[in-house]
Tab-separated table of C-alpha atoms in Angstrom:
chain	number	residue	atom	x	y	z
A	27	UNK	CA	124.571	161.335	-22.671
A	28	UNK	CA	122.909	161.636	-19.271
A	29	UNK	CA	123.890	161.372	-15.726
A	30	UNK	CA	122.947	162.195	-12.262
A	31	UNK	CA	125.843	164.527	-11.354
A	32	UNK	CA	128.340	166.143	-13.966
A	33	UNK	CA	131.542	167.269	-12.165
A	34	UNK	CA	133.586	169.409	-14.473
A	35	UNK	CA	137.245	169.379	-13.560
A	36	UNK	CA	139.235	165.969	-12.713
A	37	UNK	CA	141.507	167.784	-9.916
A	38	UNK	CA	141.600	166.663	-6.382
A	39	UNK	CA	138.192	168.194	-5.301
A	40	UNK	CA	136.366	166.925	-8.512
A	41	UNK	CA	138.012	163.385	-7.927
A	42	UNK	CA	137.372	163.306	-4.350
A	43	UNK	CA	133.509	164.433	-4.736
A	44	UNK	CA	132.962	161.515	-7.182
A	45	UNK	CA	134.504	159.115	-4.661
A	46	UNK	CA	132.402	160.613	-2.192
A	47	UNK	CA	129.174	159.888	-4.294
A	48	UNK	CA	130.096	156.176	-4.880
A	49	UNK	CA	127.455	153.951	-3.725
A	50	UNK	CA	124.611	156.255	-3.598
A	51	UNK	CA	122.943	155.073	-7.065
A	52	UNK	CA	123.844	158.257	-8.658
A	53	UNK	CA	125.367	158.084	-12.137
A	54	UNK	CA	128.501	160.322	-12.059
A	55	UNK	CA	130.443	161.975	-15.056
A	56	UNK	CA	133.915	163.680	-14.408
A	57	UNK	CA	134.633	165.905	-17.491
A	58	UNK	CA	138.679	166.835	-17.522
A	59	UNK	CA	140.475	168.324	-20.214
A	60	UNK	CA	143.780	166.881	-19.572
A	61	UNK	CA	144.235	163.271	-21.194
A	62	UNK	CA	143.604	160.267	-18.719
A	63	UNK	CA	147.137	159.398	-18.852
A	64	UNK	CA	147.902	162.661	-16.894
A	65	UNK	CA	145.475	161.900	-14.168
A	66	UNK	CA	146.310	158.454	-13.744
A	67	UNK	CA	150.025	159.227	-13.532
A	68	UNK	CA	150.015	162.862	-12.702
A	69	UNK	CA	153.465	164.610	-13.286
A	70	UNK	CA	155.431	166.575	-10.658
A	71	UNK	CA	153.923	170.062	-10.558
A	72	UNK	CA	156.064	171.306	-7.554
A	73	UNK	CA	153.328	171.566	-5.162
A	74	UNK	CA	153.471	169.980	-1.549
A	75	UNK	CA	150.254	169.819	0.112
A	76	UNK	CA	150.009	170.522	3.994
A	77	UNK	CA	147.353	168.273	5.017
A	78	UNK	CA	145.253	168.877	8.050
A	79	UNK	CA	144.077	165.871	10.360
A	80	UNK	CA	140.475	166.543	8.987
A	81	UNK	CA	141.968	166.077	5.380
A	82	UNK	CA	143.939	163.255	6.581
A	83	UNK	CA	140.890	161.490	7.892
A	84	UNK	CA	138.670	162.223	4.737
A	85	UNK	CA	141.433	160.925	2.553
A	86	UNK	CA	141.241	157.527	4.716
A	87	UNK	CA	137.355	157.482	4.699
A	88	UNK	CA	137.693	157.761	0.920
A	89	UNK	CA	140.257	154.902	0.683
A	90	UNK	CA	142.632	157.147	-1.260
A	91	UNK	CA	145.407	157.294	1.917
A	92	UNK	CA	146.053	153.732	1.282
A	93	UNK	CA	147.429	154.755	-2.265
A	94	UNK	CA	149.606	157.095	-1.112
A	95	UNK	CA	153.589	155.878	-0.973
A	96	UNK	CA	154.612	156.010	2.537
A	97	UNK	CA	157.960	157.737	1.465
A	98	UNK	CA	155.742	160.707	-0.098
A	99	UNK	CA	154.321	161.520	3.466
A	100	UNK	CA	156.268	163.708	5.544
A	101	UNK	CA	155.622	165.157	9.322
A	102	UNK	CA	155.175	168.751	9.691
A	103	UNK	CA	156.023	169.362	13.327
A	104	UNK	CA	156.352	173.174	13.571
A	105	UNK	CA	155.620	176.090	11.612
A	106	UNK	CA	157.674	179.428	12.402
A	107	UNK	CA	157.342	182.963	10.762
A	108	UNK	CA	160.147	185.077	10.189
A	109	UNK	CA	160.049	188.751	9.295
A	110	UNK	CA	162.769	190.757	7.520
A	111	UNK	CA	166.259	190.876	9.061
A	112	UNK	CA	164.992	189.880	12.548
A	113	UNK	CA	165.704	186.375	13.980
A	114	UNK	CA	162.532	186.562	16.088
A	115	UNK	CA	160.265	183.870	14.886
A	116	UNK	CA	156.290	183.311	15.526
A	117	UNK	CA	156.119	179.631	16.344
A	118	UNK	CA	153.263	177.414	15.800
A	119	UNK	CA	153.586	173.552	17.339
A	120	UNK	CA	151.618	171.289	18.876
A	121	UNK	CA	152.394	171.718	22.939
A	122	UNK	CA	149.353	171.378	25.258
A	123	UNK	CA	147.521	169.123	22.219
A	124	UNK	CA	147.430	165.177	22.133
A	125	UNK	CA	148.712	165.381	18.497
A	126	UNK	CA	152.525	165.199	17.742
A	127	UNK	CA	152.175	167.000	14.395
A	128	UNK	CA	150.626	169.756	12.915
A	129	UNK	CA	149.794	168.074	9.635
A	130	UNK	CA	151.579	165.931	7.104
A	131	UNK	CA	153.076	167.196	3.825
A	132	UNK	CA	152.426	165.290	0.805
A	133	UNK	CA	152.900	165.920	-2.984
A	134	UNK	CA	150.005	167.019	-5.053
A	135	UNK	CA	151.193	164.461	-7.544
A	136	UNK	CA	150.684	161.650	-5.184
A	137	UNK	CA	147.296	162.812	-3.781
A	138	UNK	CA	146.161	163.268	-7.292
A	139	UNK	CA	147.020	159.603	-8.341
A	140	UNK	CA	145.508	158.097	-5.483
A	141	UNK	CA	142.106	160.011	-5.728
A	142	UNK	CA	142.305	158.990	-9.646
A	143	UNK	CA	142.344	155.260	-8.504
A	144	UNK	CA	139.719	155.606	-5.935
A	145	UNK	CA	137.058	157.443	-8.120
A	146	UNK	CA	137.609	155.513	-11.165
A	147	UNK	CA	137.316	152.173	-9.320
A	148	UNK	CA	133.790	153.002	-8.596
A	149	UNK	CA	131.206	151.610	-11.146
A	150	UNK	CA	128.996	154.677	-10.603
A	151	UNK	CA	131.541	157.126	-12.002
A	152	UNK	CA	132.629	157.427	-15.508
A	153	UNK	CA	135.488	159.726	-16.739
A	154	UNK	CA	135.366	161.702	-20.058
A	155	UNK	CA	138.989	162.829	-20.380
A	156	UNK	CA	140.708	164.657	-22.944
A	157	UNK	CA	137.554	166.979	-23.485
A	158	UNK	CA	136.386	170.308	-22.208
A	159	UNK	CA	133.030	172.140	-22.102
A	160	UNK	CA	132.375	174.582	-24.722
A	161	UNK	CA	128.962	175.514	-23.607
A	162	UNK	CA	126.903	175.076	-20.398
A	163	UNK	CA	123.312	176.103	-19.299
A	164	UNK	CA	121.383	175.164	-16.374
A	165	UNK	CA	117.506	175.579	-15.654
A	166	UNK	CA	115.166	174.105	-13.093
A	167	UNK	CA	115.037	170.810	-14.855
A	168	UNK	CA	118.659	170.105	-14.740
A	169	UNK	CA	122.047	171.130	-16.678
A	170	UNK	CA	123.101	170.752	-20.256
A	171	UNK	CA	126.684	170.959	-21.279
A	172	UNK	CA	127.906	171.063	-24.974
A	173	UNK	CA	131.541	169.108	-24.983
A	174	UNK	CA	134.363	170.100	-27.074
A	175	UNK	CA	134.381	166.688	-28.449
A	176	UNK	CA	130.881	167.475	-29.675
A	177	UNK	CA	128.891	165.380	-27.285
A	178	UNK	CA	126.101	166.688	-25.189
A	179	UNK	CA	125.745	165.868	-21.584
A	180	UNK	CA	122.701	166.295	-19.644
A	181	UNK	CA	122.637	165.991	-15.704
A	182	UNK	CA	120.404	166.971	-12.760
A	183	UNK	CA	123.282	168.658	-11.025
A	184	UNK	CA	126.588	170.442	-12.393
A	185	UNK	CA	129.505	170.795	-10.211
A	186	UNK	CA	132.075	173.299	-11.250
A	187	UNK	CA	135.586	172.138	-10.276
A	188	UNK	CA	137.590	173.753	-12.953
A	189	UNK	CA	140.292	175.844	-11.332
A	190	UNK	CA	140.397	179.079	-9.626
A	191	UNK	CA	140.263	180.743	-13.453
A	192	UNK	CA	136.972	178.701	-13.936
A	193	UNK	CA	135.488	179.162	-17.291
A	194	UNK	CA	132.357	177.440	-16.208
A	195	UNK	CA	131.902	179.653	-13.208
A	196	UNK	CA	131.917	182.691	-15.812
A	197	UNK	CA	129.404	180.719	-17.966
A	198	UNK	CA	126.833	180.101	-15.184
A	199	UNK	CA	126.945	183.964	-14.564
A	200	UNK	CA	128.739	183.921	-11.038
A	201	UNK	CA	131.073	186.866	-10.381
A	202	UNK	CA	134.216	186.591	-8.040
A	203	UNK	CA	136.508	188.674	-6.114
A	204	UNK	CA	139.971	188.321	-7.781
A	205	UNK	CA	142.874	189.659	-6.209
A	206	UNK	CA	146.194	189.577	-8.377
A	207	UNK	CA	149.204	190.150	-5.753
A	208	UNK	CA	151.181	191.102	-8.961
A	209	UNK	CA	153.900	188.727	-7.769
A	210	UNK	CA	154.797	185.228	-9.201
A	211	UNK	CA	155.530	182.084	-7.113
A	212	UNK	CA	158.252	179.317	-7.962
A	213	UNK	CA	157.848	175.980	-6.324
A	214	UNK	CA	160.810	173.290	-6.443
A	215	UNK	CA	162.187	170.415	-4.399
A	216	UNK	CA	165.918	171.197	-2.699
A	217	UNK	CA	168.356	169.235	-0.795
A	218	UNK	CA	170.179	170.950	1.825
A	219	UNK	CA	173.070	170.533	4.272
A	220	UNK	CA	171.497	170.961	7.460
A	221	UNK	CA	168.450	168.914	9.051
A	222	UNK	CA	165.126	170.899	8.988
A	223	UNK	CA	163.758	168.694	12.101
A	224	UNK	CA	160.006	168.825	10.355
A	225	UNK	CA	159.932	172.694	11.112
A	226	UNK	CA	158.186	174.727	8.241
A	227	UNK	CA	159.622	178.325	7.931
A	228	UNK	CA	157.600	181.264	6.362
A	229	UNK	CA	160.129	183.912	5.802
A	230	UNK	CA	158.642	187.562	4.833
A	231	UNK	CA	161.613	189.353	3.588
A	232	UNK	CA	161.568	192.722	2.163
A	233	UNK	CA	161.492	192.064	-1.822
A	234	UNK	CA	160.762	188.353	-1.484
A	235	UNK	CA	158.991	185.898	0.574
A	236	UNK	CA	160.372	182.155	1.007
A	237	UNK	CA	158.759	179.241	2.670
A	238	UNK	CA	160.728	175.843	3.357
A	239	UNK	CA	158.406	173.116	3.663
A	240	UNK	CA	160.047	169.852	5.218
A	241	UNK	CA	160.090	166.876	2.965
A	242	UNK	CA	161.591	163.520	4.297
A	243	UNK	CA	165.427	163.459	4.760
A	244	UNK	CA	167.676	166.510	4.230
A	245	UNK	CA	165.047	167.738	1.702
A	246	UNK	CA	162.698	170.666	1.533
A	247	UNK	CA	160.172	172.175	-1.081
A	248	UNK	CA	161.099	175.693	-1.503
A	249	UNK	CA	158.116	177.967	-2.015
A	250	UNK	CA	159.499	181.517	-3.510
A	251	UNK	CA	157.385	184.473	-4.183
A	252	UNK	CA	159.021	187.461	-6.040
A	253	UNK	CA	158.274	190.130	-8.448
A	254	UNK	CA	157.975	189.130	-11.991
A	255	UNK	CA	161.275	190.516	-13.199
A	256	UNK	CA	163.246	188.872	-10.314
A	257	UNK	CA	161.529	185.666	-10.926
A	258	UNK	CA	162.146	185.725	-14.749
A	259	UNK	CA	165.998	185.987	-14.008
A	260	UNK	CA	165.583	182.847	-11.274
A	261	UNK	CA	163.553	180.725	-13.937
A	262	UNK	CA	166.315	181.432	-16.570
A	263	UNK	CA	169.067	180.589	-14.283
A	264	UNK	CA	170.840	177.382	-15.274
A	265	UNK	CA	169.808	174.393	-12.939
A	266	UNK	CA	173.162	174.169	-11.269
A	267	UNK	CA	173.053	177.573	-10.013
A	268	UNK	CA	169.500	177.406	-8.597
A	269	UNK	CA	170.426	175.782	-5.369
A	270	UNK	CA	173.326	178.214	-4.406
A	271	UNK	CA	171.084	181.226	-5.232
A	272	UNK	CA	168.348	180.256	-3.171
A	273	UNK	CA	170.705	179.184	-0.332
A	274	UNK	CA	171.982	182.791	-0.660
A	275	UNK	CA	168.586	184.328	-0.580
A	276	UNK	CA	167.667	182.111	2.204
A	277	UNK	CA	170.762	183.220	3.988
A	278	UNK	CA	172.226	179.753	4.227
A	279	UNK	CA	169.686	178.663	7.257
A	280	UNK	CA	169.763	175.166	5.738
A	281	UNK	CA	173.563	175.452	4.508
A	282	UNK	CA	174.352	174.534	1.088
A	283	UNK	CA	171.433	173.536	-1.374
A	284	UNK	CA	171.009	171.691	-4.514
A	285	UNK	CA	168.144	171.649	-6.854
A	286	UNK	CA	166.844	168.220	-7.106
A	287	UNK	CA	163.433	168.879	-9.130
A	288	UNK	CA	161.966	170.382	-12.250
A	289	UNK	CA	160.994	174.410	-11.505
A	290	UNK	CA	157.503	175.420	-11.861
A	291	UNK	CA	155.963	178.899	-11.628
A	292	UNK	CA	152.667	180.182	-11.013
A	293	UNK	CA	150.760	183.618	-10.830
A	294	UNK	CA	150.075	184.815	-7.415
A	295	UNK	CA	146.047	185.331	-7.760
A	296	UNK	CA	143.355	184.409	-5.044
A	297	UNK	CA	139.841	184.080	-5.719
A	298	UNK	CA	136.474	184.006	-3.901
A	299	UNK	CA	132.999	183.360	-5.741
A	300	UNK	CA	130.280	185.726	-5.148
A	301	UNK	CA	127.981	182.513	-4.666
A	302	UNK	CA	128.715	179.002	-4.488
A	303	UNK	CA	125.295	177.743	-5.942
A	304	UNK	CA	123.071	178.673	-8.419
A	305	UNK	CA	120.116	176.811	-10.070
A	306	UNK	CA	121.065	173.207	-10.241
A	307	UNK	CA	124.743	174.152	-10.036
A	308	UNK	CA	127.798	174.440	-7.490
A	309	UNK	CA	131.201	175.501	-7.377
A	310	UNK	CA	133.806	173.504	-5.850
A	311	UNK	CA	137.491	173.730	-4.872
A	312	UNK	CA	139.577	176.544	-6.242
A	313	UNK	CA	136.603	177.450	-8.413
A	314	UNK	CA	134.823	178.529	-5.178
A	315	UNK	CA	137.812	179.764	-3.058
A	316	UNK	CA	141.443	179.814	-4.529
A	317	UNK	CA	143.400	180.740	-1.709
A	318	UNK	CA	146.741	182.572	-1.191
A	319	UNK	CA	149.270	179.916	-0.637
A	320	UNK	CA	150.555	181.575	2.875
A	321	UNK	CA	148.020	179.420	4.997
A	322	UNK	CA	148.406	176.665	2.903
A	323	UNK	CA	144.529	175.909	3.276
A	324	UNK	CA	143.442	175.933	-0.383
A	325	UNK	CA	143.335	171.994	-0.805
A	326	UNK	CA	141.853	171.556	2.542
A	327	UNK	CA	139.245	173.927	1.889
A	328	UNK	CA	138.528	171.944	-1.189
A	329	UNK	CA	138.578	168.636	0.163
A	330	UNK	CA	136.204	169.592	3.347
A	331	UNK	CA	133.734	171.448	0.689
A	332	UNK	CA	133.341	168.244	-1.320
A	333	UNK	CA	132.585	166.393	1.865
A	334	UNK	CA	130.045	168.741	2.861
A	335	UNK	CA	128.414	168.655	-0.463
A	336	UNK	CA	128.332	165.096	-0.580
A	337	UNK	CA	126.906	164.895	3.076
A	338	UNK	CA	124.190	167.330	1.711
A	339	UNK	CA	123.288	165.283	-1.066
A	340	UNK	CA	123.274	161.892	0.735
A	341	UNK	CA	120.969	163.470	3.315
A	342	UNK	CA	118.584	164.448	0.666
A	343	UNK	CA	118.610	161.086	-0.986
A	344	UNK	CA	117.778	159.646	2.535
A	345	UNK	CA	114.797	161.738	2.910
A	346	UNK	CA	113.604	160.668	-0.484
A	347	UNK	CA	114.192	164.308	-1.674
A	348	UNK	CA	115.600	166.124	-4.895
A	349	UNK	CA	119.463	166.050	-4.071
A	350	UNK	CA	120.071	169.184	-6.502
A	351	UNK	CA	116.999	171.327	-5.073
A	352	UNK	CA	117.678	174.785	-4.165
A	353	UNK	CA	117.386	174.376	-0.210
A	354	UNK	CA	120.122	171.560	-0.457
A	355	UNK	CA	122.667	173.443	-2.699
A	356	UNK	CA	121.857	176.692	-0.112
A	357	UNK	CA	123.131	174.405	2.702
A	358	UNK	CA	126.220	173.434	1.265
A	359	UNK	CA	127.174	177.049	0.177
A	360	UNK	CA	126.215	178.299	3.598
A	361	UNK	CA	128.426	175.875	5.227
A	362	UNK	CA	131.330	176.267	2.630
A	363	UNK	CA	131.242	180.275	3.247
A	364	UNK	CA	130.982	179.885	7.108
A	365	UNK	CA	134.183	177.642	6.774
A	366	UNK	CA	136.083	179.810	4.371
A	367	UNK	CA	135.359	183.307	4.383
A	368	UNK	CA	137.150	184.506	7.737
A	369	UNK	CA	140.303	182.714	6.786
A	370	UNK	CA	140.169	183.916	3.059
A	371	UNK	CA	140.106	187.578	4.391
A	372	UNK	CA	142.875	187.009	7.121
A	373	UNK	CA	145.182	185.600	4.666
A	374	UNK	CA	144.984	188.008	2.051
A	375	UNK	CA	145.235	190.764	4.924
A	376	UNK	CA	148.249	188.982	5.891
A	377	UNK	CA	149.670	188.681	2.553
A	378	UNK	CA	149.386	192.458	1.884
A	379	UNK	CA	150.778	193.604	5.225
A	380	UNK	CA	153.889	191.187	5.018
A	381	UNK	CA	154.383	192.303	1.417
A	382	UNK	CA	154.831	196.157	2.532
A	383	UNK	CA	158.298	197.370	3.313
A	384	UNK	CA	157.280	200.994	4.458
A	385	UNK	CA	158.287	201.519	7.883
A	386	UNK	CA	155.099	201.746	9.636
A	387	UNK	CA	154.237	198.112	7.918
A	388	UNK	CA	157.760	197.069	9.113
A	389	UNK	CA	156.688	198.273	12.888
A	390	UNK	CA	153.196	196.632	12.262
A	391	UNK	CA	154.940	193.262	11.226
A	392	UNK	CA	157.410	193.077	14.075
A	393	UNK	CA	154.484	193.911	16.683
A	394	UNK	CA	152.096	191.320	14.998
A	395	UNK	CA	154.912	188.627	15.406
A	396	UNK	CA	155.605	189.454	18.737
A	397	UNK	CA	152.071	189.502	20.208
A	398	UNK	CA	151.351	186.135	18.269
A	399	UNK	CA	154.020	184.357	20.766
A	400	UNK	CA	152.849	185.916	23.923
A	401	UNK	CA	149.059	185.681	23.549
A	402	UNK	CA	149.003	181.928	24.003
A	403	UNK	CA	145.159	181.174	23.877
A	404	UNK	CA	144.788	183.214	20.550
A	405	UNK	CA	148.141	181.301	19.070
A	406	UNK	CA	146.394	177.839	20.246
A	407	UNK	CA	143.017	179.079	18.269
A	408	UNK	CA	145.202	179.354	15.122
A	409	UNK	CA	146.806	176.213	15.419
A	410	UNK	CA	143.552	174.609	15.916
A	411	UNK	CA	142.301	175.919	12.811
A	412	UNK	CA	145.589	175.157	10.870
A	413	UNK	CA	145.521	171.613	11.936
A	414	UNK	CA	141.554	171.246	11.806
A	415	UNK	CA	141.052	169.189	14.903
A	416	UNK	CA	138.485	169.221	17.468
A	417	UNK	CA	138.198	172.050	19.411
A	418	UNK	CA	139.573	174.363	16.674
């Protein structure tokens, strides 16, 4: 089987790229291990995506936004960072800006379903679901894949979008910085007694980190980070006890809580590939940059990255040039590194500092929060980056 672009990974980044390349005349094949039914009707995985303004615009351009159920979209009006036992909060909001919201929260499940509909509606896109890649090889002429189904797929460009634990990245001989934070993260939905007013809270306590992301109504998505032993106990807890336990851990800030979804636990690992491009192949999404969730930018980076890659491919086609030439792929790699590297490093540094409970770390944590509120230009710069708006 032959195609122009082979995308391995049918997650949001891979499907978005397939949709972005629609109409270019390129034949695109998406290879995904999961069966097609799990792409068409993606199940709840606990993850709520904080979409920046730029990401919302990209989803509209792709035609995916119209497939999102209105009730699945919740406004994010303010973000607060809390430290330890202090009531003092570092606040990020839209004061002095024309926008009324920092962003919007949408379930990952809904985004995946929307992108599946858009990508598979294109006559240029073929989905090979229920199979993976056993072997991959690239050279100056293109890429050759041997699929688990026994088929062989040849492409002029190979795109690895198969998660932060990408097997294809390894097969291409590309190393990665991997930081295992040694903790586990649970995500679930909770109904609570007190209103959240559209405010997201990240509380760096000692021994736990709890984020509450505001959904519609008196409901939030809880993101709880614990040591593995403590997380195992929370996982094993009966459903009826989970809400009260999280409310206790959260010091009743939102009143009584009730678990209203399944619980999902993930390892806390960040990844940054040494290279984003090699001969006739590129890395995309989490295969390129797998972020710590503290800044909620992982999905946004993946969406931005595919847009940059699609733009470079379209520009090459318009010039009548080879769309997978080394210079084209280098431009994508350079632009994506420029957009992601600084925030990746800053995010990891923040996560490490706020995970420490030593006295010097506690002092540094408190000072950082108070300086953040008083250095308004710096704060506004951070808000601009979080929102991904003009002037950021």
